[in-house]
CSV table of C-alpha atoms in Angstrom, one decimal:
chain,number,residue,atom,x,y,z
A,211,MET,CA,0.1,-0.2,-0.6
A,212,GLN,CA,1.1,3.2,-1.1
A,213,LYS,CA,0.0,6.5,0.0
A,214,ILE,CA,0.2,9.2,-3.1
A,215,SER,CA,-0.3,12.6,-4.4
A,216,ILE,CA,-1.9,13.4,-8.1
A,217,PRO,CA,-1.8,16.4,-9.7
A,218,THR,CA,-4.9,16.9,-12.2
A,219,LEU,CA,-5.5,19.1,-14.9
A,220,ASN,CA,-8.9,20.1,-14.5
A,221,GLY,CA,-8.3,23.8,-14.2
A,222,GLN,CA,-8.6,24.1,-10.4
A,223,GLY,CA,-5.0,23.4,-9.4
A,224,ILE,CA,-6.2,20.1,-7.0
A,225,LYS,CA,-4.1,17.5,-6.3
A,226,LEU,CA,-5.9,14.1,-5.1
A,227,ALA,CA,-4.8,12.1,-1.9
A,228,ALA,CA,-4.9,8.7,-3.0
A,229,VAL,CA,-3.7,5.3,-1.7
A,230,ILE,CA,-2.6,2.6,-4.0
A,231,HIS,CA,-2.9,-1.2,-2.9
A,232,GLN,CA,-0.2,-3.6,-4.7
A,233,PRO,CA,-1.2,-7.4,-5.4
A,234,VAL,CA,0.9,-9.7,-3.2
A,235,GLY,CA,4.0,-10.1,-4.6
A,236,PHE,CA,4.2,-7.1,-6.3
A,237,ASP,CA,7.2,-6.3,-8.8
A,238,ALA,CA,7.9,-3.2,-10.1
A,239,SER,CA,9.5,-4.3,-13.2
A,240,LYS,CA,6.4,-6.1,-13.9
A,241,GLN,CA,3.2,-4.4,-15.6
A,242,TYR,CA,-0.5,-4.9,-14.2
A,243,PRO,CA,-4.1,-4.0,-14.8
A,244,ALA,CA,-5.3,-1.5,-12.8
A,245,ILE,CA,-8.5,-0.8,-11.3
A,246,VAL,CA,-9.6,3.4,-10.2
A,247,VAL,CA,-12.0,2.9,-7.1
A,248,ALA,CA,-14.3,5.9,-6.3
A,249,HIS,CA,-15.9,6.5,-3.0
A,250,PRO,CA,-19.7,7.4,-2.4
A,251,GLY,CA,-20.9,10.9,-1.5
A,252,GLY,CA,-19.9,12.3,1.5
A,253,GLY,CA,-17.5,8.9,1.8
A,254,VAL,CA,-13.3,8.4,1.6
A,255,LYS,CA,-10.9,6.2,0.8
A,256,GLU,CA,-10.5,4.9,4.0
A,257,GLN,CA,-14.2,3.8,4.1
A,258,ALA,CA,-15.5,1.5,1.1
A,259,SER,CA,-13.6,2.8,-1.6
A,260,GLY,CA,-10.4,1.7,0.2
A,261,LEU,CA,-12.1,-1.7,1.2
A,262,TYR,CA,-12.7,-2.7,-2.1
A,263,ALA,CA,-9.2,-1.8,-3.6
A,264,GLN,CA,-7.9,-3.6,-0.5
A,265,LYS,CA,-10.0,-6.9,-1.9
A,266,LEU,CA,-9.2,-6.5,-5.4
A,267,ALA,CA,-5.4,-6.2,-4.5
A,268,GLU,CA,-5.9,-9.4,-2.7
A,269,GLN,CA,-7.1,-10.5,-5.7
A,270,GLY,CA,-4.2,-10.1,-8.1
A,271,LEU,CA,-5.3,-6.6,-9.3
A,272,LEU,CA,-3.6,-3.3,-8.5
A,273,ALA,CA,-6.3,-0.9,-7.3
A,274,ILE,CA,-6.1,2.5,-6.4
A,275,ALA,CA,-8.5,4.6,-4.0
A,276,PHE,CA,-9.0,8.0,-3.5
A,277,ASP,CA,-10.7,10.7,-2.2
A,278,ALA,CA,-12.8,13.6,-4.2
A,279,SER,CA,-11.7,17.4,-5.0
A,280,TYR,CA,-12.7,19.1,-2.1
A,281,GLN,CA,-12.5,16.3,0.0
A,282,GLY,CA,-11.1,14.2,2.0
A,283,GLU,CA,-7.2,14.8,1.8
A,284,SER,CA,-7.6,16.5,-1.4
A,285,ASP,CA,-7.0,19.6,-2.1
A,286,GLY,CA,-9.8,22.5,-3.1
A,287,THR,CA,-12.0,24.7,-1.7
A,288,PRO,CA,-14.9,24.8,-0.8
A,289,ARG,CA,-14.7,22.1,1.0
A,290,GLN,CA,-17.9,19.1,0.8
A,291,LEU,CA,-18.3,20.6,-2.3
A,292,GLU,CA,-20.2,18.2,-4.5
A,293,ASN,CA,-19.5,18.6,-7.9
A,294,PRO,CA,-20.2,15.6,-10.1
A,295,TYR,CA,-18.4,17.0,-13.2
A,296,ILE,CA,-15.0,17.4,-11.1
A,297,ARG,CA,-15.9,13.9,-9.3
A,298,THR,CA,-16.4,12.7,-12.6
A,299,GLU,CA,-12.7,14.3,-14.0
A,300,ASP,CA,-11.1,13.4,-11.0
A,301,ILE,CA,-11.8,9.5,-11.6
A,302,ASN,CA,-10.7,10.7,-15.7
A,303,ALA,CA,-7.2,12.5,-13.5
A,304,VAL,CA,-6.2,9.1,-11.6
A,305,VAL,CA,-6.2,7.3,-15.0
A,306,ASP,CA,-4.1,10.0,-16.3
A,307,TYR,CA,-2.0,9.4,-13.2
A,308,LEU,CA,-2.0,5.2,-13.6
A,309,THR,CA,-0.9,5.9,-17.8
A,310,THR,CA,2.4,7.1,-16.2
A,311,LEU,CA,3.5,4.5,-14.0
A,312,PRO,CA,5.5,1.9,-15.8
A,313,TYR,CA,3.8,-1.1,-13.6
A,314,VAL,CA,0.4,0.0,-15.2
A,315,ASP,CA,-0.4,-1.6,-18.4
A,316,ALA,CA,-2.1,1.1,-19.7
A,317,ASN,CA,-4.0,-0.8,-21.9
A,318,ARG,CA,-6.0,-2.6,-19.4
A,319,ILE,CA,-7.1,-0.3,-17.1
A,320,GLY,CA,-10.8,-0.6,-15.8
A,321,ALA,CA,-13.1,1.3,-13.0
A,322,MET,CA,-15.5,1.0,-10.6
A,323,GLY,CA,-17.4,2.5,-8.3
A,324,ILE,CA,-19.7,2.7,-5.0
A,325,CYS,CA,-23.1,4.8,-4.6
A,326,ALA,CA,-22.6,8.3,-6.4
A,327,GLY,CA,-19.3,6.6,-6.7
A,328,ALA,CA,-20.4,3.8,-9.3
A,329,GLY,CA,-22.4,6.5,-11.3
A,330,TYR,CA,-19.5,8.7,-11.6
A,331,THR,CA,-17.7,5.7,-12.7
A,332,ALA,CA,-20.2,5.2,-15.9
A,333,ASN,CA,-20.2,8.8,-16.5
A,334,ALA,CA,-16.1,9.1,-16.7
A,335,ALA,CA,-16.0,5.8,-18.7
A,336,ILE,CA,-18.6,7.4,-21.1
A,337,ASN,CA,-16.1,10.4,-21.7
A,338,ASP,CA,-13.1,8.5,-21.6
A,339,SER,CA,-12.0,5.3,-23.7
A,340,ARG,CA,-9.0,4.6,-22.0
A,341,ILE,CA,-11.6,3.0,-19.3
A,342,LYS,CA,-11.3,-0.7,-20.8
A,343,ALA,CA,-14.4,-2.6,-18.0
A,344,VAL,CA,-16.8,-0.9,-15.6
A,345,GLY,CA,-18.0,-2.2,-12.7
A,346,THR,CA,-20.5,-0.7,-9.9
A,347,VAL,CA,-21.4,-1.6,-6.4
A,348,SER,CA,-24.8,-0.2,-5.2
A,349,ALA,CA,-24.8,2.6,-8.3
A,350,VAL,CA,-26.6,5.6,-7.6
A,351,ASN,CA,-26.9,8.1,-10.2
A,352,ILE,CA,-26.7,11.4,-8.0
A,353,GLY,CA,-29.2,13.5,-10.1
A,354,GLN,CA,-31.7,10.9,-10.4
A,355,MET,CA,-31.5,10.0,-6.7
A,356,PHE,CA,-32.3,13.7,-5.6
A,357,ARG,CA,-34.5,14.2,-8.4
A,358,ASN,CA,-36.9,11.2,-8.2
A,359,GLY,CA,-36.1,10.1,-4.3
A,360,TRP,CA,-34.3,7.1,-2.7
A,361,GLU,CA,-37.1,4.5,-4.3
A,362,ASN,CA,-38.0,6.9,-7.7
A,363,THR,CA,-41.4,8.1,-6.4
A,364,VAL,CA,-40.7,11.5,-7.3
A,365,LYS,CA,-41.3,13.5,-10.7
A,366,ASP,CA,-38.6,15.5,-12.2
A,367,ALA,CA,-40.4,18.4,-12.0
A,368,ASP,CA,-41.5,18.2,-8.5
A,369,ALA,CA,-37.5,18.5,-7.6
A,370,LEU,CA,-37.9,22.4,-8.5
A,371,PRO,CA,-37.6,23.5,-5.4
A,372,TYR,CA,-34.2,21.6,-4.7
A,373,ILE,CA,-32.7,23.9,-7.7
A,374,GLU,CA,-34.0,27.2,-5.9
A,375,HIS,CA,-32.7,26.1,-2.8
A,376,GLY,CA,-29.1,25.1,-4.3
A,377,SER,CA,-29.7,28.7,-6.2
A,378,GLN,CA,-30.7,30.5,-2.5
A,379,ALA,CA,-27.6,28.9,-1.4
A,380,ARG,CA,-25.1,30.3,-4.0
A,381,THR,CA,-26.5,33.6,-2.6
A,382,SER,CA,-26.2,33.1,0.8
A,383,ASP,CA,-22.8,31.6,0.3
A,384,ALA,CA,-21.8,34.8,-1.5
A,385,ARG,CA,-23.0,37.2,1.4
A,386,SER,CA,-21.4,35.5,4.2
A,387,SER,CA,-18.2,33.6,5.1
A,388,GLU,CA,-19.9,30.3,6.3
A,389,LEU,CA,-21.2,28.2,3.5
A,390,ALA,CA,-24.9,26.7,4.0
A,391,THR,CA,-24.4,22.8,3.8
A,392,LEU,CA,-26.9,20.1,3.3
A,393,PRO,CA,-26.8,16.1,4.8
A,394,LEU,CA,-26.0,13.7,2.1
A,395,ALA,CA,-27.2,10.8,4.8
A,396,PRO,CA,-28.9,11.6,7.6
A,397,MET,CA,-27.0,13.1,10.7
A,398,ARG,CA,-29.0,11.8,13.5
A,399,GLU,CA,-30.6,8.5,13.5
A,400,GLU,CA,-34.0,9.5,14.1
A,401,ASP,CA,-33.7,12.0,11.1
A,402,ALA,CA,-33.4,8.7,8.7
A,403,PRO,CA,-36.8,7.7,7.1
A,404,ASN,CA,-36.3,3.7,6.6
A,405,GLU,CA,-33.8,1.1,7.9
A,406,GLU,CA,-31.9,1.1,4.9
A,407,LEU,CA,-31.0,5.0,5.2
A,408,ARG,CA,-30.4,4.9,8.9
A,409,GLU,CA,-27.5,2.3,8.3
A,410,ALA,CA,-26.4,5.0,6.1
A,411,TRP,CA,-26.7,7.3,9.4
A,412,GLU,CA,-24.7,3.6,11.1
A,413,TYR,CA,-21.9,3.5,8.9
A,414,TYR,CA,-20.9,7.6,8.7
A,415,HIS,CA,-21.6,8.6,12.3
A,416,THR,CA,-21.0,5.6,14.7
A,417,PRO,CA,-18.0,3.4,14.8
A,418,ARG,CA,-19.1,1.2,12.0
A,419,ALA,CA,-17.4,3.1,9.9
A,420,GLN,CA,-16.9,6.6,10.8
A,421,HIS,CA,-14.2,8.8,9.7
A,422,PRO,CA,-13.3,12.5,10.9
A,423,ASN,CA,-12.8,13.5,7.3
A,424,ALA,CA,-16.0,12.0,6.2
A,425,PRO,CA,-18.8,14.4,8.3
A,426,GLY,CA,-21.6,13.6,6.0
A,427,PHE,CA,-22.9,16.6,4.3
A,428,MET,CA,-21.9,18.7,1.2
A,429,THR,CA,-22.5,22.0,0.3
A,430,ALA,CA,-25.4,23.4,-0.3
A,431,ARG,CA,-24.6,25.2,-3.1
A,432,SER,CA,-23.8,21.7,-5.0
A,433,LEU,CA,-27.9,21.2,-5.5
A,434,ALA,CA,-27.7,23.7,-8.2
A,435,GLN,CA,-25.4,21.5,-10.6
A,436,ILE,CA,-26.8,17.8,-9.0
A,437,ILE,CA,-30.5,18.1,-9.8
A,438,THR,CA,-30.1,18.5,-13.7
A,439,TYR,CA,-26.9,16.1,-13.8
A,440,ASP,CA,-27.2,12.5,-15.6
A,441,ALA,CA,-24.4,10.4,-15.1
A,442,TYR,CA,-25.7,7.7,-17.6
A,443,HIS,CA,-26.2,10.9,-20.3
A,444,LYS,CA,-25.7,9.4,-23.8
A,445,ALA,CA,-25.1,5.9,-22.3
A,446,GLU,CA,-27.1,4.2,-24.7
A,447,ALA,CA,-24.7,5.7,-27.7
A,448,PHE,CA,-20.9,5.6,-25.7
A,449,LEU,CA,-20.9,3.8,-22.7
A,450,THR,CA,-19.5,0.4,-24.9
A,451,GLN,CA,-17.2,-0.9,-22.5
A,452,PRO,CA,-17.6,-3.9,-20.6
A,453,LEU,CA,-20.0,-3.9,-17.7
A,454,GLN,CA,-20.5,-5.4,-14.3
A,455,ILE,CA,-23.2,-4.0,-11.9
A,456,VAL,CA,-23.8,-5.2,-8.4
A,457,ALA,CA,-26.9,-4.4,-6.3
A,458,GLY,CA,-29.0,-6.0,-3.6
A,459,THR,CA,-31.9,-7.6,-4.1
A,460,GLN,CA,-33.3,-5.3,-0.8
A,461,ALA,CA,-31.6,-1.9,-2.2
A,462,GLY,CA,-34.2,1.0,-2.6
A,463,SER,CA,-31.5,2.5,-5.3
A,464,LYS,CA,-31.7,-0.9,-7.2
A,465,TRP,CA,-34.1,0.8,-10.1
A,466,MET,CA,-30.6,2.8,-10.5
A,467,SER,CA,-28.6,-0.4,-11.5
A,468,ASP,CA,-31.4,-1.4,-13.4
A,469,ASP,CA,-31.1,2.2,-15.7
A,470,LEU,CA,-28.0,2.1,-15.9
A,471,LEU,CA,-28.0,-1.8,-17.4
A,472,ALA,CA,-30.9,-0.4,-19.6
A,473,ARG,CA,-29.1,1.9,-20.8
A,474,ALA,CA,-25.4,1.2,-21.6
A,475,ALA,CA,-24.3,0.3,-25.1
A,476,SER,CA,-22.6,-2.5,-23.8
A,477,THR,CA,-22.9,-5.7,-25.7
A,478,ASP,CA,-21.2,-7.3,-22.6
A,479,LYS,CA,-22.9,-6.3,-19.8
A,480,HIS,CA,-24.3,-7.8,-16.6
A,481,LEU,CA,-26.1,-7.3,-13.6
A,482,HIS,CA,-25.4,-9.7,-10.5
A,483,LEU,CA,-27.6,-9.3,-7.3
A,484,ILE,CA,-26.8,-10.3,-3.9
A,485,GLN,CA,-29.8,-11.8,-1.9
A,486,GLY,CA,-30.5,-10.2,1.0
A,487,ALA,CA,-28.7,-7.3,0.7
A,488,ASN,CA,-29.4,-3.8,0.9
A,489,HIS,CA,-27.9,-0.8,-0.4
A,490,MET,CA,-25.6,-0.2,2.5
A,491,SER,CA,-25.0,-4.1,3.5
A,492,LEU,CA,-22.3,-4.0,0.2
A,493,TYR,CA,-20.1,-1.0,1.9
A,494,ASP,CA,-18.7,-3.5,4.4
A,495,LYS,CA,-20.6,-6.4,5.8
A,496,GLN,CA,-18.2,-9.4,4.7
A,497,PRO,CA,-20.5,-11.7,3.7
A,498,TYR,CA,-21.6,-9.6,0.9
A,499,VAL,CA,-18.5,-7.5,-0.1
A,500,ASN,CA,-17.0,-11.0,-0.5
A,501,GLU,CA,-19.4,-12.2,-3.2
A,502,ALA,CA,-19.1,-9.0,-4.9
A,503,ILE,CA,-15.8,-8.7,-5.1
A,504,SER,CA,-15.9,-12.5,-6.0
A,505,VAL,CA,-17.8,-11.4,-9.1
A,506,LEU,CA,-15.7,-8.2,-10.0
A,507,ALA,CA,-12.6,-9.5,-9.5
A,508,ASP,CA,-13.0,-12.4,-12.0
A,509,PHE,CA,-14.7,-9.6,-14.4
A,510,PHE,CA,-11.7,-7.5,-14.3
A,511,GLN,CA,-9.1,-10.2,-14.8
A,512,SER,CA,-11.5,-11.5,-18.1
A,513,HIS,CA,-11.8,-8.2,-19.7
A,514,LEU,CA,-8.5,-6.8,-18.6
């Protein structure tokens, strides 16, 4: 495991904090396939993405987990900005970095993500043909989630107040030194509307997986960009890479994995359902994570 800093060329002057997980018996004189692993919205590399990167390395794949711009140990202000376009660009920037490493085969780079990181990964692959294979776990298209609700029960037009809230937050931010924020997961257990999202509170705010760099909220101004964002935009034409989707049968978010499967142009695309798992189960619960890793490792090893 090696901690590194990745300079980006996205015009923001940001360096990304990342950790490379090397396979057992790593030999820098050889070349390896490499996987970029993107964290959930509100997460950091020390949580789910780091766990998946570590387990992929145990299966012989070099994997890199990183903190998004404005988050974790990465650079950028304002802190906790969740800009979906830069979140996508972050993944492409990590691919840039991997192509410079002599021990990475630039023709065998894959990418995967968890939750919103999965949606951003799909978007990055749509825009970047250097990503040769795509994996997703508990996929969330963050724009869809905020527009349509956790279980797809809200119409697009009914999300207009969120754009208004984000717009108003930009005004208040311009007038004040203290930026408005909004929870990405319930900040208190009693705020959770169901058991699945209560687990989101538990994951981020109890010893289960809490981390000081993952406060669980974003800047409210982020809404103005998120609401109109579609992580799967033009997937019907340009998401042609092999695609392995993993979701839990009990996940309220499963409809976003189904949507990705339906929309992707890839002729080599598969959905693996993990029985009994909900959205959060696939973040860290060992039996479910191990099943997901088994599927993803086989997928990447056979497609890279």
